[in-house]
Short mmCIF file of C-alpha atoms in Angstrom, two decimals:
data_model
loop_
_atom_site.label_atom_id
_atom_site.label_comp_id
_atom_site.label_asym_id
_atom_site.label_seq_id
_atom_site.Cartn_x
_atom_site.Cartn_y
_atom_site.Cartn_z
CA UNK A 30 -187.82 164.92 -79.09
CA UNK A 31 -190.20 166.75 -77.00
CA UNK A 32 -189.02 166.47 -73.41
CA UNK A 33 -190.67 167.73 -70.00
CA UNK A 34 -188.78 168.81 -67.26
CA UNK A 35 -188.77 167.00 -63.59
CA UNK A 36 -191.20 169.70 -61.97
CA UNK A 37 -193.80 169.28 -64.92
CA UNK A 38 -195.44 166.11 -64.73
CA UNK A 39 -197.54 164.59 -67.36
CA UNK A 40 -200.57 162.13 -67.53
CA UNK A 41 -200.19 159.31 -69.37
CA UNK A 42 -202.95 157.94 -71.44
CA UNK A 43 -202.88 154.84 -73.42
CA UNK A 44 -205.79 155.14 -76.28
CA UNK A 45 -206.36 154.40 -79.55
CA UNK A 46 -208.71 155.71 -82.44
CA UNK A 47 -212.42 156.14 -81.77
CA UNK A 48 -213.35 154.07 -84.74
CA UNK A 49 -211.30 150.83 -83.36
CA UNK A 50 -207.96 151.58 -85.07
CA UNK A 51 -205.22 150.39 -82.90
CA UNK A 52 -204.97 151.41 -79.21
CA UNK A 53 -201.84 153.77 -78.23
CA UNK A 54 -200.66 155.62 -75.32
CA UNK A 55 -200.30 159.50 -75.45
CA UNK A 56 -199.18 162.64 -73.44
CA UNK A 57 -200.89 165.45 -71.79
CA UNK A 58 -198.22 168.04 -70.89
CA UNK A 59 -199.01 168.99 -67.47
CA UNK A 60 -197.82 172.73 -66.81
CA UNK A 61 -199.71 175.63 -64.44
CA UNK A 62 -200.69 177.98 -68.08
CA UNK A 63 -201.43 175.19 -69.65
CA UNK A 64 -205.23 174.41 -69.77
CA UNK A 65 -205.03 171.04 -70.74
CA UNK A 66 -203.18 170.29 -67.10
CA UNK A 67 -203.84 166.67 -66.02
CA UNK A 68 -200.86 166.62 -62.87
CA UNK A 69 -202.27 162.85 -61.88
CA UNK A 70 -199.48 160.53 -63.96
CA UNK A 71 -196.36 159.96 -64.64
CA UNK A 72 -193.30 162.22 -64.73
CA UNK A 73 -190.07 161.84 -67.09
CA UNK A 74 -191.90 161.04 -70.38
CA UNK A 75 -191.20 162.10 -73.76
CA UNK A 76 -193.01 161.76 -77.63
CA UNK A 77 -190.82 161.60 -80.88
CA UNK A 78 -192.82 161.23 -84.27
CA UNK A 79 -195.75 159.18 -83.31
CA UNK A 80 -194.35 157.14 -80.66
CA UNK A 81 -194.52 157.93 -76.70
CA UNK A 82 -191.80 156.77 -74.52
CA UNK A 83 -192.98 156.19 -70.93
CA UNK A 84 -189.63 155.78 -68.41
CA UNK A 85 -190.21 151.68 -66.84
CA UNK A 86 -191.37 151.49 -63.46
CA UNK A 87 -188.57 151.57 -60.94
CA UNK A 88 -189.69 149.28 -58.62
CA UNK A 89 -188.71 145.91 -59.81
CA UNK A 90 -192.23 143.87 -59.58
CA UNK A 91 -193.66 147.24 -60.76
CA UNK A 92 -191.55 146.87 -63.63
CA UNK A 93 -191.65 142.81 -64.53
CA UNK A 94 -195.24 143.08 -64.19
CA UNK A 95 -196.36 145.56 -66.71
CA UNK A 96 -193.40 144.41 -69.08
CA UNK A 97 -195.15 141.03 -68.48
CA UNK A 98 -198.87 141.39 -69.17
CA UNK A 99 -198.22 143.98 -72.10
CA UNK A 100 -196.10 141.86 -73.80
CA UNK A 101 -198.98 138.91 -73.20
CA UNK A 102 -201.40 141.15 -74.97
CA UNK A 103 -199.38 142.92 -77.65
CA UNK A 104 -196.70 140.71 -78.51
CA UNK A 105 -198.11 137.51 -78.18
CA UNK A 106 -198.15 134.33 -80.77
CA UNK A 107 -201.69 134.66 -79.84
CA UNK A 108 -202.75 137.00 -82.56
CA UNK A 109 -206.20 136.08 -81.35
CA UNK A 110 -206.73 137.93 -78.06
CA UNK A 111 -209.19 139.75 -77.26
CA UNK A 112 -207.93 142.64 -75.20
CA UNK A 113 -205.83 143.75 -78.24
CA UNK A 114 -208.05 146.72 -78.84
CA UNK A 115 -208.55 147.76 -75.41
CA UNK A 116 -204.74 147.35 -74.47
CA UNK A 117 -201.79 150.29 -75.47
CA UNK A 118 -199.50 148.79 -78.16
CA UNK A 119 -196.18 148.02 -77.28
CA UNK A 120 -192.86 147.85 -79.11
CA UNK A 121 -190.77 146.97 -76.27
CA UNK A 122 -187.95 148.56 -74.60
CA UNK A 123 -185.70 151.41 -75.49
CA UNK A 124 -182.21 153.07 -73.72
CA UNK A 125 -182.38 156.98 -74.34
CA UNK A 126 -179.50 159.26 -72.73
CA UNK A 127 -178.61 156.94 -69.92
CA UNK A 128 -182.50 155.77 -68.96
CA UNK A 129 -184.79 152.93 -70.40
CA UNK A 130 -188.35 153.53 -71.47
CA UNK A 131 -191.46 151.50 -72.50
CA UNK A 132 -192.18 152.71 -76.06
CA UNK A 133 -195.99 152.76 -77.20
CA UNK A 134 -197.83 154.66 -80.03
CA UNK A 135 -198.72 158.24 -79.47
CA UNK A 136 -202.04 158.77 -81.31
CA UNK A 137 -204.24 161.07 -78.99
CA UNK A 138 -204.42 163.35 -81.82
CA UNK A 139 -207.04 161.31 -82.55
CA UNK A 140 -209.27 163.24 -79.88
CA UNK A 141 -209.25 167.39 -80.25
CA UNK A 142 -206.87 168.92 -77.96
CA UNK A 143 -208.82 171.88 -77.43
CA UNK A 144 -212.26 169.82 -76.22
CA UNK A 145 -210.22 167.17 -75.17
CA UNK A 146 -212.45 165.38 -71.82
CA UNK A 147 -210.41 162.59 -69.73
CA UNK A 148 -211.47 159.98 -66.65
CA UNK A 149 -209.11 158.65 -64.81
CA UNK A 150 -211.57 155.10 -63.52
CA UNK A 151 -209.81 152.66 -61.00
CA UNK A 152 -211.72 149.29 -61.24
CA UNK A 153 -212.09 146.60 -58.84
CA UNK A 154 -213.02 146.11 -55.47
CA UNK A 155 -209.89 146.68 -54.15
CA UNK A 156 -206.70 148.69 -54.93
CA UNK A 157 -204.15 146.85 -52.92
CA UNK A 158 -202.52 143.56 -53.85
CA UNK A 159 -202.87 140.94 -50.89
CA UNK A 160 -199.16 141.20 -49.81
CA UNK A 161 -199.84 144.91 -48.95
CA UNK A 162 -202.74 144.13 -46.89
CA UNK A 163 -199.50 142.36 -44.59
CA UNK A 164 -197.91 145.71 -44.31
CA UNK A 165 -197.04 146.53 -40.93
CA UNK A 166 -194.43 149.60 -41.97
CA UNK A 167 -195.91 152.85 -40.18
CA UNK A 168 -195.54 155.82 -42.63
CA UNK A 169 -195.57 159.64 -41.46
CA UNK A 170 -196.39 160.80 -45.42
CA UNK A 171 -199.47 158.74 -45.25
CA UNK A 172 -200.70 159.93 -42.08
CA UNK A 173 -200.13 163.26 -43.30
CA UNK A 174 -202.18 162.92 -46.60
CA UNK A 175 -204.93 161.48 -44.79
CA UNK A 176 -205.24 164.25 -41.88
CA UNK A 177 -205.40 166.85 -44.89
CA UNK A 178 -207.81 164.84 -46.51
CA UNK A 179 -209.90 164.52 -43.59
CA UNK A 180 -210.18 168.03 -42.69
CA UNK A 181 -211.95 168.33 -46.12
CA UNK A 182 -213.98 165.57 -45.30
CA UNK A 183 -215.39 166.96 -42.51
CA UNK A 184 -215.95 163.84 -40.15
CA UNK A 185 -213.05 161.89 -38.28
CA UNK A 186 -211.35 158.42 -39.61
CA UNK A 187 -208.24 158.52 -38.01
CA UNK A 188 -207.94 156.71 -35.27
CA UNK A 189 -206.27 157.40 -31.51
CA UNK A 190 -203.53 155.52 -32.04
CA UNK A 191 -202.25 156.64 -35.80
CA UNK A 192 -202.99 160.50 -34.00
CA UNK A 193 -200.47 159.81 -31.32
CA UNK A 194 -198.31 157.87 -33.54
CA UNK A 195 -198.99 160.12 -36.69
CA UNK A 196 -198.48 157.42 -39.18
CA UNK A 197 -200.22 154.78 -40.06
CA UNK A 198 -199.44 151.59 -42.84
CA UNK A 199 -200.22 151.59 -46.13
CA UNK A 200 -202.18 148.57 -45.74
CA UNK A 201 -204.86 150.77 -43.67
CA UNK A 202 -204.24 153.55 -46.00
CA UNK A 203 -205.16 151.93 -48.89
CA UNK A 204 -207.95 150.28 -47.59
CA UNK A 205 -209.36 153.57 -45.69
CA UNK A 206 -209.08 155.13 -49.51
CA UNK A 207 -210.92 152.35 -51.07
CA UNK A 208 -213.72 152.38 -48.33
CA UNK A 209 -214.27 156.40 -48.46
CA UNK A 210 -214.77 156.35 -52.36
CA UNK A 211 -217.11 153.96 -54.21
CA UNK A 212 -214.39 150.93 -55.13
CA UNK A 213 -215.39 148.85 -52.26
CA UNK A 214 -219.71 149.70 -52.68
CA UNK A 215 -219.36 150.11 -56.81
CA UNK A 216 -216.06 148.40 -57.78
CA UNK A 217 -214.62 151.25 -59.42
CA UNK A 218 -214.09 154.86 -58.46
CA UNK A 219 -213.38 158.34 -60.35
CA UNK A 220 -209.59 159.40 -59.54
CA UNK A 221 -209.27 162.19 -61.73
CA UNK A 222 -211.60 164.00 -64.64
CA UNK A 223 -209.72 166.99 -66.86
CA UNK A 224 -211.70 168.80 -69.02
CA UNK A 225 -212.06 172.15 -70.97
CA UNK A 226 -214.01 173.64 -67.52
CA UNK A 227 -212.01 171.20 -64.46
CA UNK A 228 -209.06 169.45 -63.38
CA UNK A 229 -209.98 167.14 -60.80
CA UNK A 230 -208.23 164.72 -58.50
CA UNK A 231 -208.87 162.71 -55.62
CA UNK A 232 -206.30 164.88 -53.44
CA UNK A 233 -207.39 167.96 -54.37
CA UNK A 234 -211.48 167.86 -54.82
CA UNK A 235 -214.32 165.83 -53.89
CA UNK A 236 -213.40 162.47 -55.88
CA UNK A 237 -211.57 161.07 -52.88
CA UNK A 238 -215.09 160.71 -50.97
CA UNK A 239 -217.69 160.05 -53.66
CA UNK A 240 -219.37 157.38 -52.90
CA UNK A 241 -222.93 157.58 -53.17
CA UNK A 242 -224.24 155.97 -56.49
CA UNK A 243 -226.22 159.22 -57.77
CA UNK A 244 -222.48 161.38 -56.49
CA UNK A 245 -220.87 159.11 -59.10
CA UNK A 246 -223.18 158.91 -61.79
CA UNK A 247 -223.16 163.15 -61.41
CA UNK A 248 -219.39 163.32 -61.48
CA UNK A 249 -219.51 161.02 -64.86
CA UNK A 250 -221.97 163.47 -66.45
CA UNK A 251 -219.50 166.45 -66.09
CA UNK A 252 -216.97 164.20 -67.74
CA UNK A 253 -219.39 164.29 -70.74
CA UNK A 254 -219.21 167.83 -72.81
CA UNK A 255 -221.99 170.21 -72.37
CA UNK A 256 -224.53 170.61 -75.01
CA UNK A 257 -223.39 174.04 -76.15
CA UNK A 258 -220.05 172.40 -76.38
CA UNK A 259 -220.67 169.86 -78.79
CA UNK A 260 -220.19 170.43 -82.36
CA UNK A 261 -221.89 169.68 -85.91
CA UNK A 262 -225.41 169.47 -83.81
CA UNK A 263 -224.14 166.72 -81.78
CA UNK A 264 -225.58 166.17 -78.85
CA UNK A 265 -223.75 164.54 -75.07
CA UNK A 266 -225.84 161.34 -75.12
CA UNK A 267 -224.17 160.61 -78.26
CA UNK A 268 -221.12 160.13 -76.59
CA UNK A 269 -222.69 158.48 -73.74
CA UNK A 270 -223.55 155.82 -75.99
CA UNK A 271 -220.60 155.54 -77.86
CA UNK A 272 -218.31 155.27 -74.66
CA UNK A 273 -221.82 152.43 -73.36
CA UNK A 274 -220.80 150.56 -76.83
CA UNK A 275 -217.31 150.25 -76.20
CA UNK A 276 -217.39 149.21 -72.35
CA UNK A 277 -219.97 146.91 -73.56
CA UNK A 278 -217.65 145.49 -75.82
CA UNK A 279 -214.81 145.89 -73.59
CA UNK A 280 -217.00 143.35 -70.94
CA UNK A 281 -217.42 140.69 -73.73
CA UNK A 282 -213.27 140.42 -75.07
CA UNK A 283 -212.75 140.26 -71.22
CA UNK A 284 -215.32 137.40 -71.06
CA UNK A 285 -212.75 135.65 -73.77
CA UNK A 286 -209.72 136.70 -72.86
CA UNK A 287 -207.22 133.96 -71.23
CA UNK A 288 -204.98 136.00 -70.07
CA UNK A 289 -207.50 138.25 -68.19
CA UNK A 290 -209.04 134.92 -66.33
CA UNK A 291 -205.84 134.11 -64.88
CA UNK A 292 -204.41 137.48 -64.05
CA UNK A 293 -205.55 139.46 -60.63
CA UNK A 294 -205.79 142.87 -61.86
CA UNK A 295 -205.30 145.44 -59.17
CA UNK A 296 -204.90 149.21 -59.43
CA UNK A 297 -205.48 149.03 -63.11
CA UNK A 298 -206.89 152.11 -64.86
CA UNK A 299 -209.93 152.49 -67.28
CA UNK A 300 -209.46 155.33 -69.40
CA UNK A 301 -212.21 157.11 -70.26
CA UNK A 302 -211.78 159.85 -73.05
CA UNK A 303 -214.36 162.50 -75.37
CA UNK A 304 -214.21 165.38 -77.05
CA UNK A 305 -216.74 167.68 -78.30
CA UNK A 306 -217.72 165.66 -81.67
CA UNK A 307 -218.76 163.61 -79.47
CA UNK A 308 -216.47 160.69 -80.20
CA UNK A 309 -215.56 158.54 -76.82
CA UNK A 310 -213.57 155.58 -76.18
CA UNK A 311 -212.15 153.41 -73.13
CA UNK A 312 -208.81 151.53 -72.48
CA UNK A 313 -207.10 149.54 -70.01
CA UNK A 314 -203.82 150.95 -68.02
CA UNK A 315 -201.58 150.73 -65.32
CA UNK A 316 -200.75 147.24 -65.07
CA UNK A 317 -197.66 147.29 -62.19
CA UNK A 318 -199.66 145.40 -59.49
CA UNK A 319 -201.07 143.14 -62.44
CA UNK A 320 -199.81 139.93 -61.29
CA UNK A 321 -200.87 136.05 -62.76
CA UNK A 322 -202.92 134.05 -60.58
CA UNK A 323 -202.53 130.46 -59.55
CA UNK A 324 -206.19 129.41 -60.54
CA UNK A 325 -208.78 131.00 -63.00
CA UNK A 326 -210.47 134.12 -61.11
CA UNK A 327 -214.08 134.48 -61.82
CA UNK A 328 -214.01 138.67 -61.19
CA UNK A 329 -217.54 138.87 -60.42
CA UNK A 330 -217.53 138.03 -56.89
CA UNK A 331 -216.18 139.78 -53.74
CA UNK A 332 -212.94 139.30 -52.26
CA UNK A 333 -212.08 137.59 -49.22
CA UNK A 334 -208.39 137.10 -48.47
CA UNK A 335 -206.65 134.50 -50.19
CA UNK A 336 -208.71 134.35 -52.99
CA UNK A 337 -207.37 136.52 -55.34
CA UNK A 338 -210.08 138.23 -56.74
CA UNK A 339 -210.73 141.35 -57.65
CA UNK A 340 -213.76 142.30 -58.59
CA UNK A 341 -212.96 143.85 -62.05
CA UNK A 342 -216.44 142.96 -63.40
CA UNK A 343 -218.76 144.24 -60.82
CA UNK A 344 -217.37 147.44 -61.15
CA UNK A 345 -217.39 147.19 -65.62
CA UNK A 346 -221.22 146.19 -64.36
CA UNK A 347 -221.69 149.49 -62.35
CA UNK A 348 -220.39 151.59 -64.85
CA UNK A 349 -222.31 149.72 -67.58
CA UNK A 350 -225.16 150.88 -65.57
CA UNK A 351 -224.65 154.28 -64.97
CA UNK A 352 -223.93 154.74 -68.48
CA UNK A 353 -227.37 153.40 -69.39
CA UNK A 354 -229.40 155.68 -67.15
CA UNK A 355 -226.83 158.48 -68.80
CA UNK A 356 -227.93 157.83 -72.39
CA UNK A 357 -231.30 157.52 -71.21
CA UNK A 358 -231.61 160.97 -69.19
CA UNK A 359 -232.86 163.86 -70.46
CA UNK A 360 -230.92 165.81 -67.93
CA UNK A 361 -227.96 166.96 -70.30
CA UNK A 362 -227.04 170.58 -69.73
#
């Protein structure tokens, strides 16, 4: 097996084949000389033949609830979901040397490595369940984050009393994060892009504090490859409205899916991936603080606490958007 060592970190990205064929989750080894470094994901993974083996959450709930709604979609009598194609497969769980591990497909290699282009997208209106809005735990390492990430803003959003305390919850943490990016105006936001020119993430660039509509539609453009990139006389709007097509058909399985009206997805990840044939796809990660709601959620209307929603929709209807402007624009480098 291929193995990475505990200081190299890898993203993990659940997708399938551009044409529809099953979805999968793969590996991007994350290393300094490597160009294809992605350092926002998960550590402790591993491939063998065409499977990836992602190590299960350690958190319990973390654990239960990503077991949970993967096994809904992938392993269900219910052969007639929706989400199948827009969902990793899953074979289960699997003991290697001492640890356990979710095992999925491994089928990047359906994308080029070398013009490989990734979007990390976290949808919904929020990225905090409801219980951690309760939190009341002050935290030094959040503090700390936030003061670096402030000077880098450039403007002051700490307040007097997490300065003297220098901490500050994760409730207000999470919240501060949501309302200096574009999840709480758009209901989605850009955490990370890699491609053959950038490795971006919110802690390190300018994702954490794009907001403005026309900042995110430019940061989804560079995700895009350039024009003298593409190959076979492809063009970038080609892939613009391949990667329209799918979130367009991504909105209507979620419009059918069961199990997506009565699960509160929060912290999920759309990811977004191209390469320079100009092929593009989307899937849906990241599903520890997926939990199942007591009523049918709607999606398309704000939160307010205690009802559960999240807002997945609005933000698949922002994006939808964007897109469409994209494909339309004659602005393609």
């Amino acid at each position: 097996p291929t193995r990475w060592g505990d200081r190299k970190m890898v993203y993990s990205a659940h997708v399938g084949a551009p044409s529809g064929a099953p979805s999968v989750e793969a590996v991007v080894c994350c290393g300094r000389k490597d160009p294809q470094v992605a350092a926002f994901g998960h550590g402790g993974v591993f491939v063998e033949g065409a499977f990836f083996y992602k190590p299960r959450p350690k958190a319990r709930d973390r654990y239960e609830n990503e077991r949970r709604f993967l096994e809904l979609i992938c392993c269900s009598c219910e052969s007639g979901e929706p989400l199948r194609a827009f969902v990793p497969n899953f074979y289960g769980e699997v003991e290697r040397d001492g640890a356990w591990f979710f095992k999925m497909d491994d089928l990047l290699h359906a994308f080029s490595l070398r013009g490989r282009h990734i979007a990390d997208l976290k949808m919904g209106l929020r990225t905090f369940a409801e219980s951690e809005a309760q939190s009341a735990k002050p935290r030094a390492d959040l503090f700390e984050r936030m003061e670096r990430m402030e000077e880098r803003l450039g403007s002051c959003v700490l307040t007097d009393a997490e300065r003297a305390s220098r901490s500050m919850t994760k409730a207000r943490w999470m919240a501060l994060r949501d309302s200096l990016s574009s999840t709480s105006a758009l209901g989605f936001r850009i955490d990370a892009l890699l491609t053959p020119r950038a490795h971006l993430t919110a802690f390190d660039s300018r994702l954490f504090h794009t907001r403005a509509r026309a900042d995110v539609i430019a940061a989804l453009r560079s995700f895009f490859p350039r024009r003298g990139e593409c190959e076979g006389g492809s063009h970038p709007r080609q892939a613009a409205a391949a990667l329209l097509a799918r979130v367009r058909e991504l909105r209507g399985a979620l419009t059918r899916s069961a199990v997506f009206s009565r699960h509160e997805l929060i912290g999920t990840t759309l990811l977004l991936v191209a390469d320079e044939t100009c092929r593009a796809g989307a899937w849906m990660i990241d599903f520890g603080v997926t939990r199942e709601a007591p009523a049918p959620l709607q999606h398309d209307v704000p939160w307010v606490p205690g009802n559960r929603e999240d807002g997945y929709l609005l933000g698949l209807a922002s994006l939808t958007e964007m897109l469409q402007e994209l494909v339309a624009s004659d602005e393609w480098d």
